[in-house]
Amino acid sequence: MTEEQRSPTGKPMVEATPMDVIRIRIGSFALVLCMAVLVLSFVGRLWWLTAVVVVIMAGVALNMVFAVRKQKRLGGGPQSRG
């Protein structure tokens, strides 16, 4: 195992920003919840609710895509050489 890399101020360095991690984790939970509501609204023939859930799912998916793209643009973060 290698020692954790630290910034010049002594704080641990991580590859992802905490906000992006939160956006991806909460987004994945929201997508699962929306999928359940989508199936129930489709079975119950509530077309207006189906449309609303599809729009929400698209927004959550775009939010997650932008978070992942930001992380790729930032690079891989500090790499261990040990």
Coordinates of N, CA and C in Angstrom, one line a residue:
M1 N 0.8 -1.2 0.0 CA 0.0 0.0 0.0 C 0.9 1.2 0.0
T2 N 0.3 2.3 -0.6 CA 1.1 3.5 -0.6 C 0.4 4.5 0.3
E3 N 1.2 5.5 0.6 CA 0.7 6.6 1.5 C -0.2 7.5 0.8
E4 N -1.2 8.0 1.4 CA -2.1 8.9 0.8 C -1.4 10.2 0.4
Q5 N -1.7 10.7 -0.8 CA -1.0 12.0 -1.2 C -1.7 13.1 -0.6
R6 N -0.9 14.2 -0.2 CA -1.4 15.3 0.5 C -1.0 16.6 -0.2
S7 N -1.9 17.6 -0.1 CA -1.6 18.9 -0.7 C -0.5 19.6 0.1
P8 N 0.1 20.7 -0.4 CA 1.1 21.4 0.4 C 0.6 21.9 1.8
T9 N -0.7 22.1 1.9 CA -1.3 22.5 3.2 C -1.5 21.3 4.1
G10 N -1.3 20.1 3.7 CA -1.5 18.9 4.5 C -2.8 18.2 4.4
K11 N -3.7 18.7 3.6 CA -5.0 18.1 3.4 C -4.9 16.9 2.4
P12 N -5.7 15.9 2.7 CA -5.7 14.8 1.7 C -6.2 15.2 0.4
M13 N -5.6 14.7 -0.7 CA -6.1 15.0 -2.1 C -6.9 13.9 -2.6
V14 N -8.0 14.2 -3.2 CA -8.9 13.2 -3.8 C -9.1 13.4 -5.3
E15 N -9.5 12.4 -6.0 CA -9.7 12.6 -7.4 C -11.0 13.3 -7.7
A16 N -12.1 13.1 -7.0 CA -13.3 13.7 -7.3 C -13.7 14.8 -6.3
T17 N -14.4 15.8 -6.7 CA -14.9 16.8 -5.8 C -16.1 16.3 -5.0
P18 N -16.3 16.6 -3.8 CA -17.4 16.1 -3.0 C -18.7 16.4 -3.6
M19 N -18.9 17.6 -4.2 CA -20.2 17.9 -4.8 C -20.5 17.0 -6.0
D20 N -19.5 16.7 -6.8 CA -19.8 15.8 -7.9 C -20.2 14.4 -7.5
V21 N -19.5 13.9 -6.4 CA -19.8 12.6 -5.9 C -21.3 12.6 -5.3
I22 N -21.7 13.7 -4.7 CA -23.0 13.8 -4.2 C -24.0 13.8 -5.3
R23 N -23.7 14.6 -6.4 CA -24.6 14.7 -7.5 C -24.8 13.3 -8.2
I24 N -23.8 12.5 -8.3 CA -23.9 11.2 -8.9 C -24.6 10.2 -8.0
R25 N -24.3 10.2 -6.7 CA -25.0 9.3 -5.8 C -26.5 9.6 -5.6
I26 N -26.8 10.8 -5.4 CA -28.2 11.2 -5.2 C -28.9 11.0 -6.5
G27 N -28.3 11.3 -7.6 CA -28.9 11.2 -8.9 C -29.2 9.7 -9.2
S28 N -28.4 8.8 -8.9 CA -28.6 7.4 -9.1 C -29.8 6.9 -8.3
F29 N -29.9 7.4 -7.0 CA -31.0 7.0 -6.2 C -32.3 7.6 -6.7
A30 N -32.3 8.9 -7.2 CA -33.4 9.5 -7.8 C -33.9 8.8 -9.0
L31 N -33.0 8.3 -9.8 CA -33.3 7.6 -11.1 C -34.1 6.3 -10.7
V32 N -33.6 5.6 -9.7 CA -34.3 4.3 -9.3 C -35.7 4.6 -8.8
L33 N -35.8 5.7 -8.0 CA -37.1 6.1 -7.5 C -38.0 6.5 -8.6
C34 N -37.5 7.3 -9.6 CA -38.3 7.7 -10.7 C -38.7 6.5 -11.6
M35 N -37.9 5.5 -11.7 CA -38.2 4.4 -12.5 C -39.4 3.6 -11.9
A36 N -39.4 3.5 -10.6 CA -40.5 2.9 -9.9 C -41.8 3.6 -10.1
V37 N -41.8 5.0 -10.0 CA -42.9 5.8 -10.2 C -43.4 5.7 -11.7
L38 N -42.4 5.7 -12.6 CA -42.7 5.6 -14.0 C -43.5 4.3 -14.3
V39 N -43.0 3.2 -13.8 CA -43.7 1.9 -14.0 C -45.1 2.0 -13.4
L40 N -45.3 2.5 -12.2 CA -46.6 2.5 -11.6 C -47.5 3.5 -12.3
S41 N -47.0 4.6 -12.8 CA -47.9 5.5 -13.5 C -48.2 5.0 -14.9
F42 N -47.4 4.2 -15.5 CA -47.7 3.6 -16.8 C -48.7 2.5 -16.7
V43 N -48.6 1.7 -15.6 CA -49.5 0.6 -15.4 C -50.9 1.2 -15.0
G44 N -50.9 2.3 -14.2 CA -52.1 3.0 -13.8 C -52.7 3.9 -14.8
R45 N -52.1 4.0 -16.0 CA -52.5 4.8 -17.1 C -52.7 6.3 -16.7
L46 N -51.8 6.8 -15.9 CA -51.7 8.2 -15.5 C -50.7 8.9 -16.5
W47 N -51.1 9.2 -17.6 CA -50.2 9.7 -18.7 C -49.5 11.0 -18.3
W48 N -50.2 11.9 -17.6 CA -49.6 13.1 -17.2 C -48.5 12.9 -16.2
L49 N -48.7 11.9 -15.3 CA -47.6 11.6 -14.3 C -46.4 11.0 -15.0
T50 N -46.7 10.1 -16.0 CA -45.7 9.5 -16.8 C -44.8 10.6 -17.5
A51 N -45.4 11.6 -18.1 CA -44.7 12.6 -18.7 C -43.9 13.4 -17.8
V52 N -44.4 13.7 -16.6 CA -43.7 14.5 -15.6 C -42.4 13.7 -15.1
V53 N -42.6 12.4 -14.9 CA -41.5 11.6 -14.4 C -40.4 11.5 -15.5
V54 N -40.8 11.4 -16.7 CA -39.8 11.3 -17.8 C -39.0 12.6 -17.9
V55 N -39.6 13.7 -17.7 CA -38.9 15.0 -17.7 C -37.9 15.1 -16.5
I56 N -38.4 14.6 -15.4 CA -37.5 14.6 -14.2 C -36.3 13.7 -14.4
M57 N -36.6 12.5 -15.0 CA -35.5 11.6 -15.2 C -34.5 12.1 -16.2
A58 N -34.9 12.8 -17.2 CA -34.0 13.4 -18.2 C -33.1 14.5 -17.5
G59 N -33.8 15.3 -16.6 CA -33.0 16.3 -15.9 C -31.9 15.7 -15.0
V60 N -32.3 14.7 -14.2 CA -31.4 14.0 -13.3 C -30.3 13.4 -14.1
A61 N -30.6 12.7 -15.2 CA -29.6 12.1 -16.0 C -28.6 13.1 -16.6
L62 N -29.1 14.2 -17.0 CA -28.2 15.3 -17.5 C -27.3 15.8 -16.4
N63 N -27.8 16.0 -15.3 CA -27.0 16.4 -14.1 C -25.9 15.5 -13.8
M64 N -26.2 14.2 -13.9 CA -25.2 13.2 -13.6 C -24.1 13.1 -14.8
V65 N -24.6 13.3 -16.0 CA -23.6 13.3 -17.1 C -22.7 14.5 -17.0
F66 N -23.2 15.7 -16.6 CA -22.3 16.8 -16.5 C -21.3 16.6 -15.3
A67 N -21.7 16.0 -14.2 CA -20.8 15.7 -13.1 C -19.7 14.8 -13.6
V68 N -20.1 13.7 -14.3 CA -19.0 12.8 -14.8 C -18.1 13.5 -15.8
R69 N -18.6 14.3 -16.7 CA -17.8 15.0 -17.6 C -16.8 15.9 -16.9
K70 N -17.3 16.6 -15.9 CA -16.4 17.5 -15.1 C -15.3 16.7 -14.5
Q71 N -15.6 15.5 -14.0 CA -14.5 14.8 -13.4 C -13.5 14.3 -14.4
K72 N -14.0 13.9 -15.6 CA -13.0 13.5 -16.7 C -12.2 14.7 -17.1
R73 N -12.8 15.9 -17.2 CA -12.0 17.1 -17.6 C -11.0 17.4 -16.6
L74 N -11.3 17.2 -15.3 CA -10.3 17.5 -14.2 C -9.1 16.6 -14.3
G75 N -9.3 15.4 -14.9 CA -8.2 14.5 -14.9 C -8.3 13.4 -13.8
G76 N -7.4 12.6 -13.8 CA -7.4 11.4 -12.8 C -7.0 11.8 -11.4
G77 N -6.6 13.0 -11.2 CA -6.2 13.4 -9.8 C -4.8 12.9 -9.6
P78 N -4.4 13.0 -8.3 CA -3.0 12.6 -8.0 C -2.9 11.0 -8.1
Q79 N -1.7 10.7 -8.7 CA -1.5 9.2 -9.0 C -0.4 8.8 -8.0
S80 N -0.6 7.6 -7.4 CA 0.4 7.1 -6.5 C 1.5 6.4 -7.4
R81 N 2.7 6.6 -6.9 CA 3.9 6.0 -7.6 C 4.5 4.9 -6.8
G82 N 3.8 4.4 -5.8 CA 4.5 3.4 -5.0 C 4.1 2.0 -5.2

